[in-house]
Coordinates of C-alpha atoms in Angstrom, one line a residue:
M7 CA 89.7 119.8 103.2
S8 CA 90.9 122.5 100.8
D9 CA 88.7 125.7 100.6
Q10 CA 88.4 125.1 96.9
F11 CA 86.9 121.5 97.2
E12 CA 84.8 122.7 100.1
R13 CA 83.1 125.2 98.0
E14 CA 82.7 122.5 95.2
L15 CA 81.0 120.3 97.7
A16 CA 78.8 123.0 99.0
D17 CA 77.7 124.0 95.4
W18 CA 77.3 120.3 94.0
G19 CA 77.5 117.8 97.0
P20 CA 74.8 115.5 98.1
E21 CA 73.1 118.2 100.1
A22 CA 72.9 120.5 97.0
L23 CA 71.5 117.6 94.8
A24 CA 69.1 116.7 97.5
N25 CA 67.6 120.1 97.5
G26 CA 66.8 119.8 93.7
R27 CA 69.8 121.6 92.0
V28 CA 70.3 120.1 88.6
A29 CA 72.9 121.3 86.1
T30 CA 72.0 122.1 82.5
L31 CA 74.2 120.7 79.8
M32 CA 75.5 124.2 78.9
E33 CA 76.5 124.7 82.7
A34 CA 77.9 121.3 83.0
E35 CA 80.3 121.5 80.0
A36 CA 81.6 124.9 81.2
Y37 CA 82.1 123.3 84.6
T38 CA 84.0 120.3 83.4
R39 CA 86.2 122.6 81.1
R40 CA 86.9 124.7 84.2
I41 CA 87.9 121.8 86.4
A42 CA 90.2 120.3 83.7
T43 CA 92.0 123.5 83.0
T44 CA 92.6 124.9 86.2
H45 CA 93.2 122.0 88.4
Y46 CA 96.2 120.4 86.7
E47 CA 98.9 122.7 85.1
N48 CA 99.9 120.1 82.4
F49 CA 96.4 119.5 81.3
T50 CA 96.4 122.6 79.2
V51 CA 99.3 121.3 77.1
V52 CA 97.8 117.9 76.8
S53 CA 94.4 119.4 75.8
W54 CA 95.9 121.6 73.3
L55 CA 97.5 118.6 71.5
L56 CA 94.3 116.9 71.3
P57 CA 91.9 117.2 68.3
K58 CA 89.5 120.0 69.0
H59 CA 86.6 117.6 68.8
L60 CA 88.0 115.4 71.6
R61 CA 88.8 118.2 74.0
P62 CA 85.3 118.5 75.7
H63 CA 85.3 114.7 76.2
F64 CA 88.7 114.7 77.8
H65 CA 87.6 117.4 80.0
N66 CA 84.5 115.3 81.0
V67 CA 86.6 112.3 81.9
Y68 CA 89.1 114.4 83.8
A69 CA 86.5 116.1 85.8
Y70 CA 85.0 112.6 86.9
C71 CA 88.5 111.6 87.9
R72 CA 89.2 114.9 89.6
W73 CA 86.3 114.8 91.8
S74 CA 86.6 111.0 92.6
D75 CA 90.3 111.6 93.6
D76 CA 89.2 114.7 95.8
L77 CA 86.4 112.8 97.5
G78 CA 88.9 110.1 98.6
D79 CA 91.9 112.4 99.5
E80 CA 90.6 116.0 100.4
V81 CA 87.8 115.4 102.8
G82 CA 90.3 114.6 105.7
D83 CA 88.1 112.1 107.5
R84 CA 88.1 108.6 106.2
T85 CA 84.6 107.7 107.3
R86 CA 83.1 110.9 105.6
A87 CA 85.2 110.1 102.5
A88 CA 83.9 106.6 102.3
E89 CA 80.3 107.9 102.5
L90 CA 80.9 110.5 99.8
L91 CA 82.5 107.8 97.6
D92 CA 79.3 105.8 98.1
W93 CA 77.2 108.7 97.1
W94 CA 79.4 109.2 93.9
Q95 CA 79.0 105.7 93.2
S96 CA 75.2 106.0 93.3
E97 CA 75.4 109.1 91.0
L98 CA 77.5 107.0 88.5
E99 CA 74.8 104.2 88.5
D100 CA 72.1 106.8 88.1
C101 CA 74.0 108.1 85.1
Y102 CA 74.0 104.8 83.4
Q103 CA 70.2 104.5 84.2
G104 CA 69.7 107.9 82.4
T105 CA 69.4 110.1 85.3
T106 CA 71.9 113.0 85.9
R107 CA 72.2 116.1 88.2
H108 CA 75.8 116.7 89.0
P109 CA 77.5 118.8 86.3
V110 CA 80.2 116.3 86.0
F111 CA 77.5 113.5 85.1
V112 CA 75.5 115.7 83.0
A113 CA 78.5 116.3 80.8
L114 CA 80.0 112.8 81.1
A115 CA 76.8 111.2 80.0
E116 CA 77.3 112.8 76.3
T117 CA 80.8 111.3 76.4
I118 CA 79.4 107.9 77.5
R119 CA 76.9 107.8 74.8
E120 CA 79.3 109.1 72.0
F121 CA 82.0 106.7 72.7
N122 CA 79.9 103.8 74.2
I123 CA 82.1 103.5 77.3
P124 CA 80.9 100.8 79.8
M125 CA 80.7 101.6 83.5
E126 CA 83.6 99.3 84.5
P127 CA 86.4 101.8 84.4
F128 CA 84.7 104.5 86.1
A129 CA 83.5 101.9 88.8
D130 CA 87.0 100.4 89.0
L131 CA 88.5 104.0 89.9
L132 CA 85.8 104.5 92.7
S133 CA 86.7 100.9 94.1
A134 CA 90.4 101.9 94.5
F135 CA 89.6 105.3 96.2
Q136 CA 87.3 103.3 98.5
Q137 CA 90.1 101.1 99.3
D138 CA 92.3 103.9 100.2
Q139 CA 90.0 104.6 103.1
R140 CA 90.6 101.1 104.4
I141 CA 94.0 99.9 103.3
L142 CA 97.2 102.1 103.8
Q143 CA 99.9 99.5 103.6
Y144 CA 100.6 96.5 101.2
E145 CA 102.0 93.3 102.1
T146 CA 102.8 91.9 98.5
F147 CA 103.4 93.3 95.0
D148 CA 100.4 91.3 93.8
Q149 CA 98.1 93.4 96.2
L150 CA 99.8 96.5 94.9
R151 CA 99.4 95.6 91.4
D152 CA 95.7 94.8 91.9
Y153 CA 95.3 98.4 93.3
C154 CA 97.0 99.9 90.4
R155 CA 94.6 97.8 88.0
R156 CA 91.9 99.8 89.5
S157 CA 93.4 103.0 90.4
A158 CA 95.6 103.8 87.3
D159 CA 94.8 101.4 84.5
P160 CA 91.2 102.5 84.0
V161 CA 92.5 106.1 83.0
G162 CA 94.4 104.6 80.2
R163 CA 91.4 102.4 79.2
L164 CA 89.2 105.5 79.0
V165 CA 91.8 107.2 76.7
L166 CA 91.5 104.1 74.5
Y167 CA 87.8 104.5 74.2
L168 CA 88.1 108.3 73.5
G169 CA 90.6 107.5 70.8
R170 CA 88.3 104.7 69.5
Q171 CA 91.3 102.4 69.8
H172 CA 90.0 100.1 72.7
N173 CA 91.0 96.5 71.9
E174 CA 92.6 93.7 73.9
E175 CA 96.2 94.3 72.6
N176 CA 96.0 98.1 73.3
V177 CA 94.6 97.5 76.7
L178 CA 97.5 95.3 77.7
L179 CA 100.0 97.9 76.7
S180 CA 97.9 100.7 78.1
D181 CA 97.9 99.0 81.5
N182 CA 101.6 98.6 81.4
V183 CA 102.0 102.3 80.9
C184 CA 99.4 103.4 83.6
T185 CA 100.8 101.0 86.4
G186 CA 104.3 102.0 85.4
L187 CA 103.4 105.7 85.8
Q188 CA 101.7 105.0 89.2
L189 CA 104.7 103.0 90.6
A190 CA 107.0 105.9 89.5
N191 CA 104.8 108.3 91.4
F192 CA 104.8 106.1 94.4
W193 CA 108.6 105.8 94.5
Q194 CA 108.9 109.6 94.0
D195 CA 106.7 110.2 97.0
V196 CA 107.8 107.6 99.6
D197 CA 108.5 110.2 102.2
R198 CA 105.3 112.2 101.4
D199 CA 103.1 109.2 101.5
W200 CA 104.4 108.0 104.7
D201 CA 103.6 111.5 106.3
I202 CA 99.9 110.5 105.9
G203 CA 100.5 106.9 106.8
R204 CA 100.6 105.2 103.4
R205 CA 103.3 102.8 102.5
Y206 CA 103.2 101.3 98.9
L207 CA 106.6 99.6 99.1
P208 CA 105.3 96.0 99.5
L209 CA 106.6 94.4 102.8
E210 CA 107.8 91.1 100.7
D211 CA 110.2 93.4 99.1
F212 CA 111.6 94.6 102.4
E213 CA 112.2 91.0 103.4
Q214 CA 114.0 90.2 100.1
F215 CA 116.4 92.9 100.6
G216 CA 116.8 92.9 104.3
Y217 CA 115.1 96.2 105.0
T218 CA 112.9 96.2 108.1
R219 CA 109.6 97.7 108.9
E220 CA 111.1 99.5 111.9
E221 CA 113.8 101.1 109.6
F222 CA 111.1 102.2 107.2
E223 CA 109.1 103.8 110.0
R224 CA 112.3 105.7 111.1
R225 CA 112.9 106.7 107.4
E226 CA 116.3 105.2 107.5
T227 CA 118.5 105.1 104.5
N228 CA 120.9 102.2 104.4
P229 CA 122.3 99.7 101.8
A230 CA 119.3 97.6 102.1
F231 CA 117.0 100.4 101.3
L232 CA 119.1 101.7 98.4
K233 CA 118.9 98.2 96.8
L234 CA 115.3 98.0 97.5
M235 CA 114.7 101.3 95.7
Q236 CA 116.8 100.3 92.9
F237 CA 114.7 97.1 92.4
E238 CA 111.5 99.1 92.6
V239 CA 112.7 101.6 90.0
E240 CA 113.6 98.9 87.6
R241 CA 110.3 97.3 88.1
A242 CA 108.6 100.5 87.2
R243 CA 110.8 101.0 84.2
T244 CA 109.9 97.6 82.9
F245 CA 106.3 98.3 82.9
L246 CA 106.8 101.6 81.0
T247 CA 109.1 100.4 78.5
D248 CA 106.9 97.3 77.9
G249 CA 104.1 99.8 77.1
L250 CA 106.2 101.8 74.5
P251 CA 104.7 100.2 71.5
L252 CA 101.3 101.7 72.3
I253 CA 102.4 105.0 71.1
T254 CA 102.5 104.0 67.3
R255 CA 99.3 102.2 67.6
L256 CA 97.5 105.5 68.4
P257 CA 96.1 108.1 65.9
G258 CA 97.7 111.5 65.2
R259 CA 98.1 113.8 68.3
L260 CA 97.2 111.2 70.8
Q261 CA 100.7 109.6 70.1
V262 CA 102.3 112.8 71.5
D263 CA 100.2 112.8 74.5
I264 CA 100.8 109.3 75.4
E265 CA 104.6 109.6 74.7
L266 CA 104.8 112.6 76.8
F267 CA 103.2 110.7 79.8
I268 CA 105.6 107.8 79.3
R269 CA 108.7 109.9 79.0
G270 CA 107.7 111.7 82.1
G271 CA 107.4 108.5 84.2
L272 CA 110.8 107.6 82.8
K273 CA 112.4 110.9 83.8
I274 CA 111.1 110.4 87.4
L275 CA 112.7 107.1 87.7
E276 CA 115.8 108.7 86.1
R277 CA 115.7 111.5 88.6
I278 CA 115.5 108.8 91.5
E279 CA 118.7 107.1 90.1
R280 CA 120.5 110.5 90.0
I281 CA 120.0 111.1 93.7
G282 CA 121.3 107.6 94.5
Y283 CA 117.7 106.3 95.5
S284 CA 117.9 108.4 98.6
V285 CA 114.2 109.4 98.4
W286 CA 113.8 109.8 102.0
E287 CA 116.3 112.8 102.1
T288 CA 115.4 114.3 98.4
R289 CA 112.0 114.2 96.5
P290 CA 113.2 113.8 92.9
V291 CA 111.3 116.3 90.6
V292 CA 110.9 116.6 86.8
T293 CA 112.0 120.3 86.1
K294 CA 110.1 122.6 83.6
A295 CA 113.4 122.3 81.3
D296 CA 112.9 118.5 81.4
A297 CA 109.3 118.8 80.5
A298 CA 110.2 121.4 77.7
R299 CA 112.8 118.8 76.4
M300 CA 110.7 115.9 76.6
F301 CA 107.6 117.8 74.8
A302 CA 110.1 118.9 71.9
G303 CA 111.2 115.2 71.7
C304 CA 107.8 113.7 71.5
V305 CA 106.8 116.4 68.7
I306 CA 110.0 115.5 66.7
R307 CA 109.4 111.9 67.0
A308 CA 105.8 112.2 66.1
T309 CA 106.8 114.2 63.0
G310 CA 109.3 111.5 62.1
R311 CA 106.7 108.8 62.3
R312 CA 104.3 110.6 60.1
L313 CA 107.1 110.8 57.4
R314 CA 108.1 107.4 58.1
P315 CA 104.9 105.5 59.3
R316 CA 106.5 102.2 59.6
R317 CA 109.3 103.3 61.9
S318 CA 109.0 101.7 65.4
I319 CA 110.2 103.0 68.7
A320 CA 113.3 101.2 69.6
P321 CA 113.6 100.2 73.4
H322 CA 116.9 102.0 74.0
E323 CA 115.0 105.3 73.2
H324 CA 113.6 105.5 76.6
T325 CA 116.6 107.1 78.2
T326 CA 116.3 110.0 75.9
G327 CA 114.5 113.4 76.4

């Protein structure tokens, strides 16, 4: 467990709450703002792009997601992590019943009321993190897609609620974006994930391309593995490009935020291609220069859409900065 999260647990974990500690609203809002602006270096840019009135609500949602993720990944013991996730689930249920103690939930309750957010996306995230404690490898893509449906897609749905754009068509587009992003991150981190015993590449795809489980366990790069990775990269790209129409369906600055995430995912896939799909040997990364170019491109395109509001994003644009 990291020292930072150990301190968070000591201050606001189940033992602290059992001893009667309760956050005030002012304390809670400051807490979620700190979590959001210090745990994720890109969030400061994303937050700056948001309308000012939305920033605290994005801080609240991010802090919930951060705590959920850390409870699943930072504890270091799967049994203890499962217990803490069950505790977090009970705090979520209490929040929806009108009782809040933890600063994340004290602040989040305001966001839930303001935007009328149901419990489902928050609970889905927890179910995925709970699954991480039990399932480390996937046999089929359908199983992996179901995991993404609960570990990634709820984040996009929460953004839609905050943007007051939650409807059936937007949800389908958002789910494509979020699953595509998660797949891109999985393929970027094949080596790192296997270090902790996690394999997200579906076994059925191994069989399709003639790559064996034993070769995977040896981290072997061969023609079968390269074909497998090329297939997975194209699959992730399809999800992301299918989600591109969401950009123009969102209001104002949210367009830039969402496009920036999509372009980031596409850039990861481009980097995987550039290293010849050899992700065992090299971790593909998006550089700060890449990020700057993508940001500038997103702002320019958003400005163009405001001047020409009916202009749509052409599919071929996904290869640009």
